[in-house]
Short mmCIF file of N, CA, C and O in Angstrom, two decimals:
data_model
loop_
_atom_site.label_atom_id
_atom_site.label_comp_id
_atom_site.label_asym_id
_atom_site.label_seq_id
_atom_site.Cartn_x
_atom_site.Cartn_y
_atom_site.Cartn_z
N UNK A 1 1.23 7.53 -11.27
CA UNK A 1 2.48 8.23 -10.88
C UNK A 1 3.35 8.26 -12.07
O UNK A 1 3.53 7.31 -12.84
N UNK A 2 3.98 9.45 -12.36
CA UNK A 2 4.79 9.57 -13.50
C UNK A 2 6.15 8.81 -13.31
O UNK A 2 6.57 8.40 -12.19
N UNK A 3 6.85 8.57 -14.40
CA UNK A 3 8.03 7.74 -14.41
C UNK A 3 9.06 8.33 -13.49
O UNK A 3 9.74 7.60 -12.73
N UNK A 4 9.33 9.61 -13.56
CA UNK A 4 10.32 10.29 -12.71
C UNK A 4 10.03 10.09 -11.23
O UNK A 4 10.98 9.75 -10.50
N UNK A 5 8.83 10.26 -10.87
CA UNK A 5 8.43 10.12 -9.49
C UNK A 5 8.64 8.71 -9.01
O UNK A 5 9.07 8.48 -7.90
N UNK A 6 8.20 7.80 -9.87
CA UNK A 6 8.41 6.37 -9.57
C UNK A 6 9.86 6.05 -9.36
O UNK A 6 10.25 5.35 -8.39
N UNK A 7 10.68 6.57 -10.24
CA UNK A 7 12.20 6.35 -10.09
C UNK A 7 12.69 6.95 -8.84
O UNK A 7 13.50 6.27 -8.15
N UNK A 8 12.31 8.19 -8.50
CA UNK A 8 12.76 8.80 -7.34
C UNK A 8 12.35 8.08 -6.07
O UNK A 8 13.05 7.96 -5.08
N UNK A 9 11.10 7.52 -6.06
CA UNK A 9 10.57 6.79 -4.88
C UNK A 9 11.46 5.48 -4.70
O UNK A 9 11.83 5.13 -3.63
N UNK A 10 11.76 4.77 -5.78
CA UNK A 10 12.59 3.56 -5.78
C UNK A 10 13.97 3.94 -5.26
O UNK A 10 14.53 3.24 -4.45
N UNK A 11 14.52 5.04 -5.73
CA UNK A 11 15.84 5.47 -5.33
C UNK A 11 15.83 5.85 -3.81
O UNK A 11 16.75 5.44 -3.08
N UNK A 12 14.83 6.57 -3.40
CA UNK A 12 14.68 6.97 -1.99
C UNK A 12 14.59 5.75 -1.06
O UNK A 12 15.20 5.70 0.00
N UNK A 13 13.84 4.75 -1.51
CA UNK A 13 13.72 3.50 -0.69
C UNK A 13 14.97 2.63 -0.86
O UNK A 13 15.20 1.68 -0.05
N UNK A 14 15.82 2.94 -1.88
CA UNK A 14 17.00 2.14 -2.13
C UNK A 14 16.63 0.67 -2.20
O UNK A 14 17.21 -0.19 -1.60
N UNK A 15 15.62 0.40 -2.93
CA UNK A 15 15.14 -0.97 -3.08
C UNK A 15 14.99 -1.34 -4.48
O UNK A 15 14.77 -0.59 -5.41
N UNK A 16 15.08 -2.71 -4.69
CA UNK A 16 14.96 -3.20 -6.11
C UNK A 16 13.46 -3.48 -6.55
O UNK A 16 13.12 -4.50 -7.04
N UNK A 17 12.62 -2.47 -6.22
CA UNK A 17 11.22 -2.60 -6.58
C UNK A 17 10.65 -1.16 -6.68
O UNK A 17 11.23 -0.16 -6.27
N UNK A 18 9.49 -1.11 -7.40
CA UNK A 18 8.81 0.16 -7.49
C UNK A 18 7.33 -0.08 -7.05
O UNK A 18 6.80 -1.18 -7.23
N UNK A 19 6.82 0.94 -6.46
CA UNK A 19 5.40 0.86 -6.05
C UNK A 19 4.70 2.02 -6.78
O UNK A 19 5.15 3.14 -6.83
N UNK A 20 3.46 1.74 -7.31
CA UNK A 20 2.80 2.76 -8.10
C UNK A 20 2.43 3.94 -7.25
O UNK A 20 2.29 5.05 -7.79
N UNK A 21 2.19 3.78 -6.00
CA UNK A 21 1.84 4.91 -5.05
C UNK A 21 2.07 4.48 -3.72
O UNK A 21 2.08 3.26 -3.38
N UNK A 22 2.31 5.37 -2.77
CA UNK A 22 2.37 5.06 -1.31
C UNK A 22 1.18 5.66 -0.54
O UNK A 22 1.01 5.30 0.64
N UNK A 23 0.43 6.46 -1.24
CA UNK A 23 -0.81 7.05 -0.60
C UNK A 23 -1.98 6.87 -1.60
O UNK A 23 -1.87 7.22 -2.74
N UNK A 24 -3.10 6.40 -1.03
CA UNK A 24 -4.38 6.37 -1.81
C UNK A 24 -5.31 7.27 -1.03
O UNK A 24 -5.64 7.02 0.08
N UNK A 25 -5.74 8.29 -1.71
CA UNK A 25 -6.67 9.29 -1.09
C UNK A 25 -8.09 9.03 -1.70
O UNK A 25 -8.33 9.22 -2.90
N UNK A 26 -8.97 8.52 -0.83
CA UNK A 26 -10.32 8.26 -1.21
C UNK A 26 -11.14 9.57 -1.33
O UNK A 26 -12.23 9.55 -1.90
N UNK A 27 -10.68 10.68 -0.74
CA UNK A 27 -11.45 11.91 -0.74
C UNK A 27 -12.55 11.76 0.26
O UNK A 27 -12.43 11.11 1.31
N UNK A 28 -13.73 12.30 -0.02
CA UNK A 28 -14.89 12.13 0.79
C UNK A 28 -15.62 10.85 0.48
O UNK A 28 -15.91 10.59 -0.68
N UNK A 29 -15.89 10.03 1.55
CA UNK A 29 -16.67 8.83 1.40
C UNK A 29 -17.77 8.86 2.35
O UNK A 29 -17.61 9.18 3.55
N UNK A 30 -18.91 8.45 1.91
CA UNK A 30 -20.06 8.33 2.86
C UNK A 30 -20.05 7.01 3.64
O UNK A 30 -19.79 5.96 3.10
N UNK A 31 -20.35 7.05 4.86
CA UNK A 31 -20.48 5.82 5.67
C UNK A 31 -21.55 4.90 5.14
O UNK A 31 -21.41 3.67 5.20
N UNK A 32 -22.53 5.47 4.50
CA UNK A 32 -23.67 4.66 3.82
C UNK A 32 -23.12 3.69 2.77
O UNK A 32 -23.66 2.71 2.43
N UNK A 33 -21.96 4.10 2.13
CA UNK A 33 -21.46 3.38 1.09
C UNK A 33 -20.74 2.08 1.53
O UNK A 33 -20.41 1.21 0.72
N UNK A 34 -20.47 1.99 2.81
CA UNK A 34 -19.79 0.77 3.33
C UNK A 34 -18.35 0.80 3.13
O UNK A 34 -17.76 1.84 2.89
N UNK A 35 -17.73 -0.45 3.16
CA UNK A 35 -16.28 -0.51 3.09
C UNK A 35 -15.73 0.02 1.67
O UNK A 35 -16.43 -0.03 0.66
N UNK A 36 -14.53 0.56 1.71
CA UNK A 36 -13.85 1.07 0.51
C UNK A 36 -12.57 0.31 0.45
O UNK A 36 -11.94 -0.13 1.36
N UNK A 37 -12.08 0.18 -0.85
CA UNK A 37 -10.85 -0.55 -1.04
C UNK A 37 -10.02 0.03 -2.13
O UNK A 37 -10.54 0.84 -2.96
N UNK A 38 -8.72 -0.32 -2.15
CA UNK A 38 -7.85 0.19 -3.20
C UNK A 38 -6.76 -0.89 -3.45
O UNK A 38 -6.68 -1.82 -2.68
N UNK A 39 -5.90 -0.58 -4.41
CA UNK A 39 -4.81 -1.54 -4.73
C UNK A 39 -3.52 -0.78 -4.91
O UNK A 39 -3.52 0.32 -5.56
N UNK A 40 -2.47 -1.32 -4.39
CA UNK A 40 -1.15 -0.81 -4.55
C UNK A 40 -0.38 -1.88 -5.38
O UNK A 40 -0.41 -3.08 -5.03
N UNK A 41 0.24 -1.45 -6.49
CA UNK A 41 0.98 -2.41 -7.36
C UNK A 41 2.49 -2.26 -7.09
O UNK A 41 3.01 -1.17 -7.11
N UNK A 42 3.12 -3.35 -6.80
CA UNK A 42 4.54 -3.46 -6.54
C UNK A 42 5.26 -4.26 -7.68
O UNK A 42 4.74 -5.33 -8.02
N UNK A 43 6.21 -3.66 -8.28
CA UNK A 43 6.94 -4.38 -9.37
C UNK A 43 8.33 -4.59 -8.96
O UNK A 43 9.07 -3.79 -8.48
N UNK A 44 8.76 -5.86 -9.22
CA UNK A 44 10.09 -6.23 -8.88
C UNK A 44 11.07 -5.81 -9.97
O UNK A 44 11.01 -6.32 -11.09
N UNK A 45 11.91 -4.85 -9.71
CA UNK A 45 12.90 -4.29 -10.66
C UNK A 45 14.27 -4.87 -10.42
O UNK A 45 15.26 -4.43 -11.08
N UNK A 46 14.33 -5.76 -9.43
CA UNK A 46 15.66 -6.29 -9.08
C UNK A 46 15.95 -7.65 -9.92
O UNK A 46 15.23 -7.97 -10.86
N UNK A 47 17.03 -8.29 -9.52
CA UNK A 47 17.39 -9.53 -10.18
C UNK A 47 17.07 -10.79 -9.44
O UNK A 47 17.27 -11.86 -9.91
N UNK A 48 16.56 -10.63 -8.19
CA UNK A 48 16.15 -11.74 -7.31
C UNK A 48 14.63 -11.77 -7.08
O UNK A 48 14.05 -10.70 -7.16
N UNK A 49 14.09 -12.92 -6.83
CA UNK A 49 12.64 -12.94 -6.54
C UNK A 49 12.39 -12.02 -5.28
O UNK A 49 13.20 -11.89 -4.35
N UNK A 50 11.23 -11.33 -5.24
CA UNK A 50 10.84 -10.44 -4.12
C UNK A 50 9.70 -11.07 -3.39
O UNK A 50 8.63 -11.45 -3.98
N UNK A 51 9.86 -11.20 -2.04
CA UNK A 51 8.76 -11.85 -1.27
C UNK A 51 8.21 -10.75 -0.37
O UNK A 51 8.96 -9.91 0.20
N UNK A 52 6.92 -10.76 -0.20
CA UNK A 52 6.24 -9.87 0.71
C UNK A 52 5.97 -10.83 1.94
O UNK A 52 5.10 -11.71 1.80
N UNK A 53 6.60 -10.53 3.06
CA UNK A 53 6.44 -11.40 4.22
C UNK A 53 5.15 -11.15 4.94
O UNK A 53 4.49 -12.07 5.41
N UNK A 54 4.79 -9.85 5.10
CA UNK A 54 3.58 -9.51 5.85
C UNK A 54 3.21 -8.05 5.54
O UNK A 54 3.98 -7.28 5.10
N UNK A 55 1.86 -7.83 5.67
CA UNK A 55 1.35 -6.54 5.59
C UNK A 55 0.51 -6.33 6.87
O UNK A 55 -0.46 -7.04 7.06
N UNK A 56 0.93 -5.40 7.68
CA UNK A 56 0.34 -5.22 9.03
C UNK A 56 -0.43 -3.91 9.00
O UNK A 56 0.13 -2.86 8.66
N UNK A 57 -1.67 -3.95 9.38
CA UNK A 57 -2.54 -2.77 9.37
C UNK A 57 -2.45 -2.02 10.73
O UNK A 57 -2.15 -2.59 11.73
N UNK A 58 -2.75 -0.72 10.68
CA UNK A 58 -2.64 0.12 11.89
C UNK A 58 -3.76 -0.06 12.87
O UNK A 58 -3.71 0.38 14.03
N UNK A 59 -4.84 -0.67 12.41
CA UNK A 59 -6.00 -0.93 13.30
C UNK A 59 -6.81 -2.04 12.73
O UNK A 59 -6.66 -2.46 11.61
N UNK A 60 -7.84 -2.44 13.53
CA UNK A 60 -8.73 -3.49 13.07
C UNK A 60 -9.70 -3.09 11.97
O UNK A 60 -10.31 -3.96 11.40
N UNK A 61 -9.76 -1.82 11.66
CA UNK A 61 -10.72 -1.34 10.61
C UNK A 61 -10.08 -1.38 9.23
O UNK A 61 -10.75 -1.06 8.30
N UNK A 62 -8.87 -1.84 9.15
CA UNK A 62 -8.21 -1.99 7.80
C UNK A 62 -7.72 -3.41 7.65
O UNK A 62 -7.45 -4.13 8.60
N UNK A 63 -7.62 -3.83 6.41
CA UNK A 63 -7.13 -5.17 6.12
C UNK A 63 -6.42 -5.16 4.80
O UNK A 63 -6.61 -4.25 4.05
N UNK A 64 -5.65 -6.19 4.56
CA UNK A 64 -4.89 -6.33 3.26
C UNK A 64 -4.72 -7.77 2.88
O UNK A 64 -4.66 -8.61 3.71
N UNK A 65 -4.63 -7.95 1.57
CA UNK A 65 -4.21 -9.22 1.02
C UNK A 65 -3.03 -8.96 0.08
O UNK A 65 -2.93 -7.87 -0.48
N UNK A 66 -2.12 -9.89 -0.06
CA UNK A 66 -0.95 -9.67 -0.94
C UNK A 66 -0.51 -10.99 -1.46
O UNK A 66 -0.93 -12.08 -0.94
N UNK A 67 0.37 -10.98 -2.45
CA UNK A 67 0.85 -12.32 -3.02
C UNK A 67 1.66 -12.93 -2.11
O UNK A 67 2.64 -12.40 -1.44
N UNK A 68 1.42 -14.24 -1.81
CA UNK A 68 2.21 -15.10 -0.89
C UNK A 68 3.26 -15.87 -1.56
O UNK A 68 4.21 -16.39 -0.96
N UNK A 69 3.25 -15.80 -2.94
CA UNK A 69 4.31 -16.40 -3.74
C UNK A 69 5.30 -15.26 -4.05
O UNK A 69 4.93 -14.05 -4.12
N UNK A 70 6.57 -15.57 -4.26
CA UNK A 70 7.58 -14.57 -4.65
C UNK A 70 7.20 -13.90 -5.91
O UNK A 70 6.65 -14.58 -6.85
N UNK A 71 7.47 -12.60 -6.03
CA UNK A 71 7.32 -11.90 -7.33
C UNK A 71 8.60 -11.98 -8.06
O UNK A 71 9.65 -11.49 -7.59
N UNK A 72 8.60 -12.57 -9.23
CA UNK A 72 9.82 -12.79 -9.98
C UNK A 72 10.28 -11.47 -10.63
O UNK A 72 9.51 -10.54 -10.83
N UNK A 73 11.61 -11.40 -10.95
CA UNK A 73 12.12 -10.16 -11.56
C UNK A 73 11.31 -9.75 -12.79
O UNK A 73 10.92 -10.61 -13.61
N UNK A 74 10.97 -8.51 -12.89
CA UNK A 74 10.16 -7.99 -14.02
C UNK A 74 8.69 -8.14 -13.85
O UNK A 74 7.91 -7.62 -14.70
N UNK A 75 8.25 -8.89 -12.84
CA UNK A 75 6.81 -9.13 -12.64
C UNK A 75 6.27 -8.19 -11.55
O UNK A 75 7.03 -7.56 -10.85
N UNK A 76 4.93 -8.11 -11.54
CA UNK A 76 4.27 -7.26 -10.55
C UNK A 76 3.25 -8.08 -9.64
O UNK A 76 2.81 -9.15 -10.12
N UNK A 77 2.94 -7.53 -8.50
CA UNK A 77 1.97 -8.12 -7.64
C UNK A 77 1.14 -6.97 -7.02
O UNK A 77 1.53 -5.82 -7.15
N UNK A 78 -0.02 -7.36 -6.46
CA UNK A 78 -0.89 -6.31 -5.93
C UNK A 78 -1.15 -6.55 -4.41
O UNK A 78 -1.33 -7.68 -4.03
N UNK A 79 -1.11 -5.43 -3.74
CA UNK A 79 -1.51 -5.41 -2.36
C UNK A 79 -2.89 -4.76 -2.41
O UNK A 79 -3.07 -3.60 -2.80
N UNK A 80 -3.90 -5.54 -2.03
CA UNK A 80 -5.34 -5.07 -2.01
C UNK A 80 -5.61 -4.67 -0.53
O UNK A 80 -5.43 -5.52 0.33
N UNK A 81 -6.06 -3.43 -0.36
CA UNK A 81 -6.32 -3.01 0.96
C UNK A 81 -7.81 -2.47 1.15
O UNK A 81 -8.38 -2.00 0.13
N UNK A 82 -8.34 -2.64 2.33
CA UNK A 82 -9.69 -2.20 2.51
C UNK A 82 -9.81 -1.49 3.90
O UNK A 82 -9.03 -1.71 4.77
N UNK A 83 -10.79 -0.59 3.99
CA UNK A 83 -11.11 0.17 5.19
C UNK A 83 -12.62 -0.01 5.38
O UNK A 83 -13.41 0.19 4.48
N UNK A 84 -12.98 -0.44 6.60
CA UNK A 84 -14.35 -0.74 6.92
C UNK A 84 -15.30 0.43 6.79
O UNK A 84 -16.48 0.26 6.47
N UNK A 85 -14.82 1.61 7.12
CA UNK A 85 -15.68 2.89 6.93
C UNK A 85 -16.87 2.78 7.77
O UNK A 85 -17.98 3.24 7.37
N UNK A 86 -16.83 2.24 8.96
CA UNK A 86 -18.03 2.12 9.81
C UNK A 86 -17.89 2.88 11.09
O UNK A 86 -18.71 2.70 11.98
N UNK A 87 -16.87 3.72 11.20
CA UNK A 87 -16.76 4.60 12.35
C UNK A 87 -16.78 6.03 11.86
O UNK A 87 -16.71 6.28 10.68
N UNK A 88 -16.96 7.01 12.77
CA UNK A 88 -16.88 8.35 12.32
C UNK A 88 -18.16 9.08 12.42
O UNK A 88 -18.99 8.68 13.20
N UNK A 89 -18.39 10.18 11.76
CA UNK A 89 -17.64 10.67 10.68
C UNK A 89 -16.33 11.37 11.13
O UNK A 89 -16.30 11.95 12.24
N UNK A 90 -15.25 11.25 10.32
CA UNK A 90 -14.03 11.85 10.72
C UNK A 90 -13.01 11.69 9.59
O UNK A 90 -13.15 10.85 8.74
N UNK A 91 -11.94 12.48 9.54
CA UNK A 91 -10.88 12.24 8.66
C UNK A 91 -10.07 10.97 9.06
O UNK A 91 -9.97 10.71 10.27
N UNK A 92 -9.60 10.27 8.13
CA UNK A 92 -8.86 9.01 8.52
C UNK A 92 -7.58 8.97 7.63
O UNK A 92 -7.53 9.50 6.54
N UNK A 93 -6.51 8.32 8.26
CA UNK A 93 -5.30 8.05 7.57
C UNK A 93 -4.82 6.71 8.14
O UNK A 93 -4.24 6.69 9.24
N UNK A 94 -5.08 5.67 7.47
CA UNK A 94 -4.77 4.40 7.89
C UNK A 94 -3.50 3.87 7.27
O UNK A 94 -3.25 4.12 6.04
N UNK A 95 -2.62 3.25 8.04
CA UNK A 95 -1.28 2.88 7.57
C UNK A 95 -1.18 1.30 7.46
O UNK A 95 -1.62 0.61 8.37
N UNK A 96 -0.62 0.89 6.38
CA UNK A 96 -0.23 -0.50 6.18
C UNK A 96 1.31 -0.58 6.16
O UNK A 96 1.91 0.15 5.42
N UNK A 97 1.84 -1.44 6.98
CA UNK A 97 3.28 -1.61 7.06
C UNK A 97 3.60 -2.91 6.35
O UNK A 97 3.14 -3.92 6.69
N UNK A 98 4.51 -2.71 5.28
CA UNK A 98 4.78 -3.84 4.35
C UNK A 98 6.21 -4.27 4.60
O UNK A 98 7.13 -3.52 4.50
N UNK A 99 6.41 -5.64 4.89
CA UNK A 99 7.68 -6.18 5.16
C UNK A 99 8.06 -7.05 3.94
O UNK A 99 7.30 -7.92 3.57
N UNK A 100 9.28 -6.71 3.36
CA UNK A 100 9.66 -7.52 2.14
C UNK A 100 11.06 -8.05 2.35
O UNK A 100 11.80 -7.74 3.30
N UNK A 101 11.39 -8.93 1.41
CA UNK A 101 12.71 -9.55 1.43
C UNK A 101 13.78 -8.63 0.81
O UNK A 101 14.91 -8.92 0.92
N UNK A 102 13.35 -7.47 0.31
CA UNK A 102 14.35 -6.62 -0.41
C UNK A 102 14.99 -5.66 0.54
O UNK A 102 16.06 -5.13 0.15
N UNK A 103 14.47 -5.38 1.72
CA UNK A 103 15.09 -4.40 2.64
C UNK A 103 14.68 -4.64 3.94
O UNK A 103 13.64 -5.18 4.23
N UNK A 104 15.50 -4.17 4.95
CA UNK A 104 15.14 -4.32 6.37
C UNK A 104 14.08 -3.41 6.79
O UNK A 104 13.25 -3.65 7.65
N UNK A 105 14.10 -2.19 6.24
CA UNK A 105 13.12 -1.16 6.57
C UNK A 105 11.80 -1.40 5.90
O UNK A 105 11.77 -1.57 4.71
N UNK A 106 10.69 -1.45 6.68
CA UNK A 106 9.35 -1.68 6.00
C UNK A 106 8.94 -0.49 5.20
O UNK A 106 9.44 0.65 5.39
N UNK A 107 7.98 -0.75 4.32
CA UNK A 107 7.36 0.29 3.45
C UNK A 107 6.08 0.71 4.14
O UNK A 107 5.35 -0.20 4.59
N UNK A 108 5.75 1.95 4.18
CA UNK A 108 4.50 2.44 4.77
C UNK A 108 3.59 2.89 3.62
O UNK A 108 3.92 3.71 2.83
N UNK A 109 2.36 2.26 3.57
CA UNK A 109 1.38 2.64 2.58
C UNK A 109 0.18 3.32 3.38
O UNK A 109 -0.16 2.81 4.47
N UNK A 110 -0.36 4.33 2.82
CA UNK A 110 -1.43 5.06 3.48
C UNK A 110 -2.75 5.04 2.69
O UNK A 110 -2.72 5.17 1.48
N UNK A 111 -3.85 4.86 3.40
CA UNK A 111 -5.17 5.03 2.84
C UNK A 111 -5.79 6.18 3.66
O UNK A 111 -5.89 6.10 4.87
N UNK A 112 -6.25 7.24 2.85
CA UNK A 112 -6.74 8.40 3.69
C UNK A 112 -7.98 8.89 3.03
O UNK A 112 -8.25 8.63 1.88
N UNK A 113 -8.69 9.73 3.78
CA UNK A 113 -9.91 10.35 3.22
C UNK A 113 -10.73 10.93 4.39
O UNK A 113 -10.21 11.05 5.57
N UNK A 114 -11.91 11.29 4.04
CA UNK A 114 -12.84 11.83 5.11
C UNK A 114 -14.13 11.06 5.04
O UNK A 114 -14.82 11.05 3.99
N UNK A 115 -14.49 10.38 6.11
CA UNK A 115 -15.71 9.67 6.25
C UNK A 115 -16.79 10.64 6.66
O UNK A 115 -16.68 11.39 7.60
N UNK A 116 -17.88 10.58 5.88
CA UNK A 116 -19.06 11.53 6.17
C UNK A 116 -20.25 10.70 6.51
O UNK A 116 -20.40 9.55 6.10
N UNK A 117 -21.27 11.31 7.15
CA UNK A 117 -22.51 10.66 7.38
C UNK A 117 -23.33 10.45 6.15
O UNK A 117 -23.27 11.13 5.20
#
């Protein structure tokens, strides 16, 4: 994501952090390939430690791991997400809801694509 877009995203969220993207598009993925995964990078641009309290998936076919330690100012952490890719074929748009210490409103991250046979 370019710098201007990253800045605008942080401004729109009114949050002391930046996320490299809010949507990961896998494009077409074959069910034969099995699970697919991606990473979202969150950078603490504030002056206080940033905690990720929870990342909740929209269904049982998605999962995520995230740093359970606070992300210090100027540091980054990764939210690793996966989609089982064992249903379908169909288009998919899975949502991860991220709760942080930086704001009351959660962040929505999307993993989307088209599962094919």
